Coordinates of C-alpha atoms in Angstrom, one line a residue:
X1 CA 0.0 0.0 0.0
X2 CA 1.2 3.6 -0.6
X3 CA 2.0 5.6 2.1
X4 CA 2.9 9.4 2.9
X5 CA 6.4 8.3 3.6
X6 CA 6.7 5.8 0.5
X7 CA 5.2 7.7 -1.9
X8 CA 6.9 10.3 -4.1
X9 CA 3.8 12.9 -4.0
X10 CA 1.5 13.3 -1.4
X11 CA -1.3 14.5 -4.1
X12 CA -1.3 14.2 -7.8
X13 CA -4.0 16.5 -9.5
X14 CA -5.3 14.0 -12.7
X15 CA -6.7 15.8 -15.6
X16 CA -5.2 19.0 -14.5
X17 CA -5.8 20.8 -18.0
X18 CA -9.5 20.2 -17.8
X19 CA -11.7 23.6 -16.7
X20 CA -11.9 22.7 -12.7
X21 CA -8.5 21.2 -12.8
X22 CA -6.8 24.2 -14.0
X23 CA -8.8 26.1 -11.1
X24 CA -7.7 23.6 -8.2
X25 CA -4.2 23.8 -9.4
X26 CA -4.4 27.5 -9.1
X27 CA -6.1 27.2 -5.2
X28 CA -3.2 24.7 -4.4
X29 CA -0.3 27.3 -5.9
X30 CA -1.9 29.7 -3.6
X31 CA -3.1 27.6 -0.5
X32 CA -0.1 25.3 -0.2
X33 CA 2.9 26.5 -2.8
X34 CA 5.0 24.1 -3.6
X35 CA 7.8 24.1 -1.3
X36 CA 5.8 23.2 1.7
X37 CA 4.4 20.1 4.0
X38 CA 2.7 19.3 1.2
X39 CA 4.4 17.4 -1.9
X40 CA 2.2 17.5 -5.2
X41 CA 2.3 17.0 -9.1
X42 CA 0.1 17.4 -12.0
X43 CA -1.0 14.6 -14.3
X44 CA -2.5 14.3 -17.8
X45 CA -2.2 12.7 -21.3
X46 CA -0.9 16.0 -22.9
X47 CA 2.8 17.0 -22.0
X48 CA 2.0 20.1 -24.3
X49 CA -1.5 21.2 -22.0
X50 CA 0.6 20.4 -19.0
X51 CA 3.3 22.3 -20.3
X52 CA 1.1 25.6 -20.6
X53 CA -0.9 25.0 -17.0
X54 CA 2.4 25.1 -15.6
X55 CA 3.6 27.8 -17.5
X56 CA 0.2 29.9 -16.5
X57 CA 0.7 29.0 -12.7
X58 CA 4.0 30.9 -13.1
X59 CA 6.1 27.2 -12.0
X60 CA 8.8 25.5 -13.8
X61 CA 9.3 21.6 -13.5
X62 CA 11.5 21.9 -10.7
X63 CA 8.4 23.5 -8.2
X64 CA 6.0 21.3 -9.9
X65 CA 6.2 18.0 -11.8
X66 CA 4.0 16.9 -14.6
X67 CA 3.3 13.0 -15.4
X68 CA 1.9 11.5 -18.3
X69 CA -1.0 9.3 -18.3
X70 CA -4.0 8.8 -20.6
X71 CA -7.4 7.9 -18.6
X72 CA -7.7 4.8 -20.8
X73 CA -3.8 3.4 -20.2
X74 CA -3.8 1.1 -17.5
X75 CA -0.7 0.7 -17.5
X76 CA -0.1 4.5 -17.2
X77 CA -2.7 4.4 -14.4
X78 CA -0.9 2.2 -12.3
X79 CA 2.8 3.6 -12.4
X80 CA 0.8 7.4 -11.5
X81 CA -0.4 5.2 -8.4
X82 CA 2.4 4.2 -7.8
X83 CA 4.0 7.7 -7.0
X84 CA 1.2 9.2 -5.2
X85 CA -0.4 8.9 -2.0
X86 CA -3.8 9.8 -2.8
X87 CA -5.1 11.1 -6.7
X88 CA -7.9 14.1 -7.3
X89 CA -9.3 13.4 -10.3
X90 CA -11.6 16.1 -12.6
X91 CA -11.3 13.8 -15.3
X92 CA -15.4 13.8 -16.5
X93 CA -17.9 12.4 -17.1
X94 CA -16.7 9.8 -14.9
X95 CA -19.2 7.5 -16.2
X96 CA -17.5 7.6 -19.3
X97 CA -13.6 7.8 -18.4
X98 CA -13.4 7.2 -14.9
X99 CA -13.3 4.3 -14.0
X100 CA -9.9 2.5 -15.1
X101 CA -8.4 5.4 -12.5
X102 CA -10.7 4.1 -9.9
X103 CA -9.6 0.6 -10.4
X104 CA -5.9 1.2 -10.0
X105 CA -6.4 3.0 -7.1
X106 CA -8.3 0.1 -5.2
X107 CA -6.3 -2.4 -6.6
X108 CA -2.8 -0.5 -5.4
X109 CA -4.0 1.1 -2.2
X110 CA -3.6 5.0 -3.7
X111 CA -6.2 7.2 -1.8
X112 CA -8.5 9.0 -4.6
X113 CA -11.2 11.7 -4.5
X114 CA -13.5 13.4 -7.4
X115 CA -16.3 15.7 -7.9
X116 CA -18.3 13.4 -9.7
X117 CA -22.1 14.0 -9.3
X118 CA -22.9 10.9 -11.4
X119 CA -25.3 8.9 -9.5
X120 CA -25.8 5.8 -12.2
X121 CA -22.1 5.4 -12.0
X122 CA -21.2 5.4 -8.2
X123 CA -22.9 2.2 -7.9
X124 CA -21.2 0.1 -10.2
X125 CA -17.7 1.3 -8.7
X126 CA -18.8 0.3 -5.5
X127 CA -19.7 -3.3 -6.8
X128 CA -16.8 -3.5 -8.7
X129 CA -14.1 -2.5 -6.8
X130 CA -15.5 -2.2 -3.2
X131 CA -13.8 -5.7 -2.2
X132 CA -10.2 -4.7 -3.6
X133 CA -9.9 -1.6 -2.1
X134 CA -10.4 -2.9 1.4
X135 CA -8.0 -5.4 0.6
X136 CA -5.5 -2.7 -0.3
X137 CA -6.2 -0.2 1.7
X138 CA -8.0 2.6 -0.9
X139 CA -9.7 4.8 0.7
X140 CA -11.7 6.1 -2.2
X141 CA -14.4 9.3 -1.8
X142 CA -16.8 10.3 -4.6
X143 CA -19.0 13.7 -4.8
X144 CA -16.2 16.2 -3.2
X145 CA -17.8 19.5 -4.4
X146 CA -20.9 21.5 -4.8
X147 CA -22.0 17.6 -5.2
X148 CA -22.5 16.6 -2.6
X149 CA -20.2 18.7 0.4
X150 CA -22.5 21.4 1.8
X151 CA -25.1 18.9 1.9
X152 CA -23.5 16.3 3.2
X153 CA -21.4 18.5 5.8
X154 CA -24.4 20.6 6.4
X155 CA -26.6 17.3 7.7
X156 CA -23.5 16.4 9.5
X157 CA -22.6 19.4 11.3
X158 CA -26.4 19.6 12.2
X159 CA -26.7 16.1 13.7
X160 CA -23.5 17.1 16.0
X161 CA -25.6 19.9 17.1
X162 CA -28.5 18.3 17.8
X163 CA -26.6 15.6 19.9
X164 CA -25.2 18.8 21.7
X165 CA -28.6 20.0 22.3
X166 CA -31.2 17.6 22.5
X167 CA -29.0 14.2 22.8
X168 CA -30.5 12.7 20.1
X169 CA -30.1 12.6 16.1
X170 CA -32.7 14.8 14.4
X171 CA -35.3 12.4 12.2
X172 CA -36.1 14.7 9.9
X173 CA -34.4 17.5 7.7
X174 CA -35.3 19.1 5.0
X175 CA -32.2 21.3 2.9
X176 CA -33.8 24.1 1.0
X177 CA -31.0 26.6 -1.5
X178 CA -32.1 30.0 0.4
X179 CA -30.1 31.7 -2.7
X180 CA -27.2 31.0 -5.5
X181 CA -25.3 32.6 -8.0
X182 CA -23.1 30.8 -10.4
X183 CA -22.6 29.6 -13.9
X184 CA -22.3 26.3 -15.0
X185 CA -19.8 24.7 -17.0
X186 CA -19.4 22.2 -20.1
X187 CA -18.1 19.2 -18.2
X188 CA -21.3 19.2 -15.7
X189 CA -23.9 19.3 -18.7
X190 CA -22.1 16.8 -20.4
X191 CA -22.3 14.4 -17.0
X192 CA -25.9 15.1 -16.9
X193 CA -26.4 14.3 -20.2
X194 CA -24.9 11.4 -20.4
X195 CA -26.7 10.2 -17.0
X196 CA -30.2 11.1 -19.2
X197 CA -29.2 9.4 -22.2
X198 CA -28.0 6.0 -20.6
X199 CA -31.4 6.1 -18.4
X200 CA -33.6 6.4 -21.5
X201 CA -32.5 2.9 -22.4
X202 CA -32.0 0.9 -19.7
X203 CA -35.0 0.4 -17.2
X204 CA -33.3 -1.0 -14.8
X205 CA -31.1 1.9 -14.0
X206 CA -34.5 4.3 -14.2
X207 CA -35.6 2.1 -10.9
X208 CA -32.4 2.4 -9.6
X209 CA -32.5 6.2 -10.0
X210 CA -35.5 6.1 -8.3
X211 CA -34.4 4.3 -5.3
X212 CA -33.3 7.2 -2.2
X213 CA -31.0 4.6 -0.5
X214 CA -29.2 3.5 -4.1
X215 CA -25.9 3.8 -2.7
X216 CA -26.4 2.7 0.5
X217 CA -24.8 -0.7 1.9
X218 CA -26.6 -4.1 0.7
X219 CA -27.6 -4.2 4.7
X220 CA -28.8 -0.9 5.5
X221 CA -32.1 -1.7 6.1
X222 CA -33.9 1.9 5.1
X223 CA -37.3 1.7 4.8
X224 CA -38.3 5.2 5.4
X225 CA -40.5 6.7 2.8
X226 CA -38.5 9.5 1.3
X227 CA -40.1 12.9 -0.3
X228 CA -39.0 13.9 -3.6
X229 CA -39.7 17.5 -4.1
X230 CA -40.5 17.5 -8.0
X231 CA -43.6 20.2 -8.4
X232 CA -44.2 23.5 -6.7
X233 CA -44.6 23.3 -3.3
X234 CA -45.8 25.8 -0.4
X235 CA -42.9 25.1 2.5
X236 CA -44.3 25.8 5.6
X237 CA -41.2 25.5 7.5
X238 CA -39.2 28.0 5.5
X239 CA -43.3 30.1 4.5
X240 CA -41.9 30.2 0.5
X241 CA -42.6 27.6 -2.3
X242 CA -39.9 25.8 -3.7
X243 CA -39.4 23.5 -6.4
X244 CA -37.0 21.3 -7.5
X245 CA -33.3 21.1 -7.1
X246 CA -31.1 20.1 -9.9
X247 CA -28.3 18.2 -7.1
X248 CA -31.2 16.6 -4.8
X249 CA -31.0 13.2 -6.8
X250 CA -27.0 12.4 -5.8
X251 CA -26.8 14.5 -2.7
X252 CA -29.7 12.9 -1.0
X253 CA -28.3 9.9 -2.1
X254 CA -25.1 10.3 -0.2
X255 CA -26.5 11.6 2.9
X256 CA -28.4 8.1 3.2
X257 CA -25.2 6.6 2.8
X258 CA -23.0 8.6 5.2
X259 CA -25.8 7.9 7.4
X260 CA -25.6 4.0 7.2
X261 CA -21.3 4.6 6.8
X262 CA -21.9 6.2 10.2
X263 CA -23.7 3.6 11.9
X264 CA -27.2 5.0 11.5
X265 CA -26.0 7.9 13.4
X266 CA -29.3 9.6 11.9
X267 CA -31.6 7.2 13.0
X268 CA -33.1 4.0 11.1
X269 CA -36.0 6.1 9.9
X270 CA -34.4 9.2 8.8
X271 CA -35.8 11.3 6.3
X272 CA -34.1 14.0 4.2
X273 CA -35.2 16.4 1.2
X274 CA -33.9 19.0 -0.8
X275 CA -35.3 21.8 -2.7
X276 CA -35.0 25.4 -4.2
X277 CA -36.8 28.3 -2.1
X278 CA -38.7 30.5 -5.3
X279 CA -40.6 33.0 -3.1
X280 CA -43.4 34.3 -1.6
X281 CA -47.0 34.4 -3.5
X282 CA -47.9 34.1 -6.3
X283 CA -44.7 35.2 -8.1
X284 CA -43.0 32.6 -5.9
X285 CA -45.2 29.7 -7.1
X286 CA -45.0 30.8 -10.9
X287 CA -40.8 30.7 -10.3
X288 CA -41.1 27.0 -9.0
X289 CA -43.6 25.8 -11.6
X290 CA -41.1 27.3 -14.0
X291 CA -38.3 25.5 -12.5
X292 CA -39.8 22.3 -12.6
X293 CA -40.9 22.6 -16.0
X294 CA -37.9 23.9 -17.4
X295 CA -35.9 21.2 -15.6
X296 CA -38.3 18.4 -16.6
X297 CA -37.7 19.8 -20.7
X298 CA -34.2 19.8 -20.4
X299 CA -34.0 16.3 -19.7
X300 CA -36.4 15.2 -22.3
X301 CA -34.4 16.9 -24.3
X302 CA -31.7 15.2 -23.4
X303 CA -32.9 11.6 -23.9
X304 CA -33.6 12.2 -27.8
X305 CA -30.8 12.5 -30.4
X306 CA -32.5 15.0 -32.5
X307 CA -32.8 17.0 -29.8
X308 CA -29.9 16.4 -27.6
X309 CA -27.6 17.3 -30.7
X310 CA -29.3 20.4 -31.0
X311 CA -28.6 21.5 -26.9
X312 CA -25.3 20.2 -27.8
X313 CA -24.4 22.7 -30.7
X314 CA -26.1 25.7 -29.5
X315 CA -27.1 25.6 -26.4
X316 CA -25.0 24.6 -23.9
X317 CA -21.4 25.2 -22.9
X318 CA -19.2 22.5 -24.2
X319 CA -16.7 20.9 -22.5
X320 CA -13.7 23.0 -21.3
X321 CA -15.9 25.7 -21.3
X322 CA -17.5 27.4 -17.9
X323 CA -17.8 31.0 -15.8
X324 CA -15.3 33.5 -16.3
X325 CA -12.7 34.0 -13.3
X326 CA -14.7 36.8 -12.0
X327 CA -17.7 34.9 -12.1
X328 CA -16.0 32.2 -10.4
X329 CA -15.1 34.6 -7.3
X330 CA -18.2 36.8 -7.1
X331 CA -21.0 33.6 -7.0
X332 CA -22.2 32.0 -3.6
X333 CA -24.7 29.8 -2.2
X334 CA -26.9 29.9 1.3
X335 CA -28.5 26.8 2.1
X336 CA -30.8 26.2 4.8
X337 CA -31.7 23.0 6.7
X338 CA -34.2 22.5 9.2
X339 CA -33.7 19.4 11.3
X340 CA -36.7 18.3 14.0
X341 CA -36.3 15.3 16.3
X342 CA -38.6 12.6 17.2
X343 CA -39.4 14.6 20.5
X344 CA -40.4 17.5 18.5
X345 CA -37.3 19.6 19.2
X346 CA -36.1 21.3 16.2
X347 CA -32.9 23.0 15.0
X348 CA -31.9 25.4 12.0
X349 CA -28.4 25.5 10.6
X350 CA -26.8 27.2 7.8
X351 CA -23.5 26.7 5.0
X352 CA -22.9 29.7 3.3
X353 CA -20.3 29.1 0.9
X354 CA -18.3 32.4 -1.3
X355 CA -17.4 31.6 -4.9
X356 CA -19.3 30.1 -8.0
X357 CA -20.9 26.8 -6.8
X358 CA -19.8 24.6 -9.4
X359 CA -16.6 26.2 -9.7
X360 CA -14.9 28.4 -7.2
X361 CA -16.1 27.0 -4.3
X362 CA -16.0 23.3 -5.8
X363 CA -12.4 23.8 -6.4
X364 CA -11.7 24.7 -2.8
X365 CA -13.7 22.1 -1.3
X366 CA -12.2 19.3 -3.9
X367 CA -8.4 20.8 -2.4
X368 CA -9.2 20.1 1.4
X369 CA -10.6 17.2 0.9
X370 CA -8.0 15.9 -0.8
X371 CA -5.5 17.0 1.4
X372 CA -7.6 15.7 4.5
X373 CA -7.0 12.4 2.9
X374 CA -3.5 12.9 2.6
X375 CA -3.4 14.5 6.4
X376 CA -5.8 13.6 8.9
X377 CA -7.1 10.3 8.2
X378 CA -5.8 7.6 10.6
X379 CA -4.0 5.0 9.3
X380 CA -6.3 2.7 11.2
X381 CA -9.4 3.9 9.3
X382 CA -10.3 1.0 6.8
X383 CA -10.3 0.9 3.0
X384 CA -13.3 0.9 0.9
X385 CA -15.9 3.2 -0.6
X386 CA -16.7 6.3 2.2
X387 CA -18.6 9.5 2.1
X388 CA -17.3 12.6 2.7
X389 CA -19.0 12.9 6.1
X390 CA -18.1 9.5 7.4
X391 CA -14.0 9.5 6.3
X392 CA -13.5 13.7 6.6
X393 CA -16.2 15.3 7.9
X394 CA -14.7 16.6 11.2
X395 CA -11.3 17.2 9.5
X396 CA -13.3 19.6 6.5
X397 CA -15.5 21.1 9.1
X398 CA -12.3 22.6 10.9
X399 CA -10.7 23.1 7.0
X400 CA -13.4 24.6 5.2
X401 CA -14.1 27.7 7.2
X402 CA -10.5 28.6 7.7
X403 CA -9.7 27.9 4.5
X404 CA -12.9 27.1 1.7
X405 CA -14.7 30.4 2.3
X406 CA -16.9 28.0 3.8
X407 CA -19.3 28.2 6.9
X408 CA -21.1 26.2 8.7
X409 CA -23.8 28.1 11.5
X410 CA -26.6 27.7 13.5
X411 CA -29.4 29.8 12.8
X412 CA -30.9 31.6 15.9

């Protein structure tokens, strides 16, 4: 197995010419430099695209080393294991080019974390490779940004406070997005996409899809019935109507399974929801029937050929593309979550983040985590498939504040 002391790099950023790649090497230059504690290279197939992120960073290959590996060479995959303690990968959609990294990790005992938001795809990875990365040691953590961190953070850090307060787990929460500003980029339609076009054809994965404990344990035993906010709907916890949230399919998905990673720390029954506050009135139930209709088009849209060419070539932004820098610092997100225990006792929290939710912020969040893999997981902590709130989540509570621009409160 690879270790901090072993292994050449502590972190190795793969697919570091892609759009978020090119922003985490950035936060890492700045956050960390390259003469630290921490030890780090950048990987890709193209010594030319390496060559220039390098170049932009203002490094030579002295301060920051570049290796070569393709996302299809196995061979490649392995020998970039080889030198690094733990691999960040932005290499997307995952579902399509993901998983020969995921592989060598488990199989060679490298650490690895992502940003996918792919929720057909986590599964199979799991299944596949669950077994071999116990066996070596992997500890291997999907859904490190926007998907799925303030949710699954924000459910965790509320669930300390209620043990604090009421000494007891709340049963319920509901996460409503109070307000957002940010762009989104080519690499994140494409994902979603491609998760619409593989579900138009295979039935099986549309039941998966619509199970709320998908990527929980075999075992976990879940039976609670779980709300699926989809059509306008008057909150009377938060007196607004919301409608649906584009991220509510994976991160719900991952706070069930934190939850089960954690023992059932939530309860057996626990019940969680997300949605998109719209407003008061009228105006406020027009804005969430508009939501769920335009959300429900663009993924009809996105089953078809005809028509999924035609968001393709002039709709949305392609690949490599996404929010300008200044976007990138000037977006933020406040999201709200109520919890309420079985006694009745309730409890609000907040996670305000600062920085374009896809992007800005993602980047930041991806970088801690990854270097809370690299620094304060114990060596005694098992191998496998975790969450971010069951392998990190009191290591990137203390991290993301101080250094993630982001916050976690309770709401008086």
């Amino acid at each position: 197995m690879n270790t901090s002391s072993t292994a050449q790099f502590d972190l190795v950023v793969f697919g570091a010419t892609s759009f978020v790649g090119q922003i985490l090497c950035r936060y890492l230059r700045d956050t960390f430099g390259t003469e630290g504690s921490l030890t780090w290279a950048i990987a890709g197939r193209s010594q030319s695209k390496l060559d220039q992120v390098r170049s932009e960073l203002g490094l030579d290959a002295a301060s920051l080393p570049a290796l070569i590996a393709d996302a299809a060479d196995d061979t490649a995959l392995r020998e970039l294991c080889q030198r690094a303690n733990t691999i960040v990968s932005t290499v997307g959609p995952y579902a399509l080019y993901g998983e020969p990294l995921v592989r060598a990790c488990a199989e060679t005992g490298t650490h690895y974390c992502d940003l996918t938001g792919e929720v057909q795809w986590i599964p199979r990875m799991i299944s596949r490779y669950e077994d071999a990365a116990r066996a070596s040691g992997a500890r291997i953590v999907h859904c490190c940004g926007f998907d799925s961190i303030p949710s699954d953070l924000g459910v965790y850090f509320l669930q300390k406070e209620a043990e604090k307060r009421f000494a007891a787990p709340c049963s319920t929460v509901a996460m409503r997005v109070k307000a957002a500003k940010g762009g989104v980029s080519g690499g994140t339609v494409a994902s979603m996409m491609n998760v619409a076009r593989e579900a138009a054809s295979d039935s099986d994965l549309r039941k998966q899809l619509a199970n709320p404990y998908a990527l929980c344990p075999p075992e976990h035993g879940f039976t609670a019935r779980q709300r699926n906010v989809s059509t306008p709907v008057f909150d009377a916890d938060f007196q607004a109507w919301s409608g649906p949230f584009v991220m509510a399919g994976i991160n719900t998905r991952i706070v069930h399974r934190s939850n089960a990673l954690l023992g059932n720390a939530y309860g057996a029954q626990f019940r969680y929801d997300e949605a998109m506050l719209t407003g008061t009135g009228f105006g406020g139930r027009m804005k969430a029937l508009g939501l769920a209709t335009g959300m429900g088009a663009f993924l009809a849209a996105a089953v078809l050929p005809p028509t999924r060419w035609v968001l393709e070539k002039f709709v949305v932004p392609k690949p490599g593309e996404g929010p300008t820098p200044t976007a990138q610092k000037t977006g933020f997100y406040d999201l709200r979550f109520i919890g309420k225990t079985e006694a009745g006792e309730s409890l609000q929290v907040k996670v305000v983040g600062q920085g374009d939710p896809g992007y800005g912020s993602t980047a930041k969040m991806l970088g801690q985590a990854a270097v809370a893999l690299v620094q304060d997981v114990d060596d005694k902590v098992p191998g496998g498939f975790w969450t971010p709130a069951s392998l990190i989540g009191d290591a990137l509570l203390k991290r993301l504040p101080e250094a993630a621009d982001v916050r976690f409160e309770v709401v008086d």
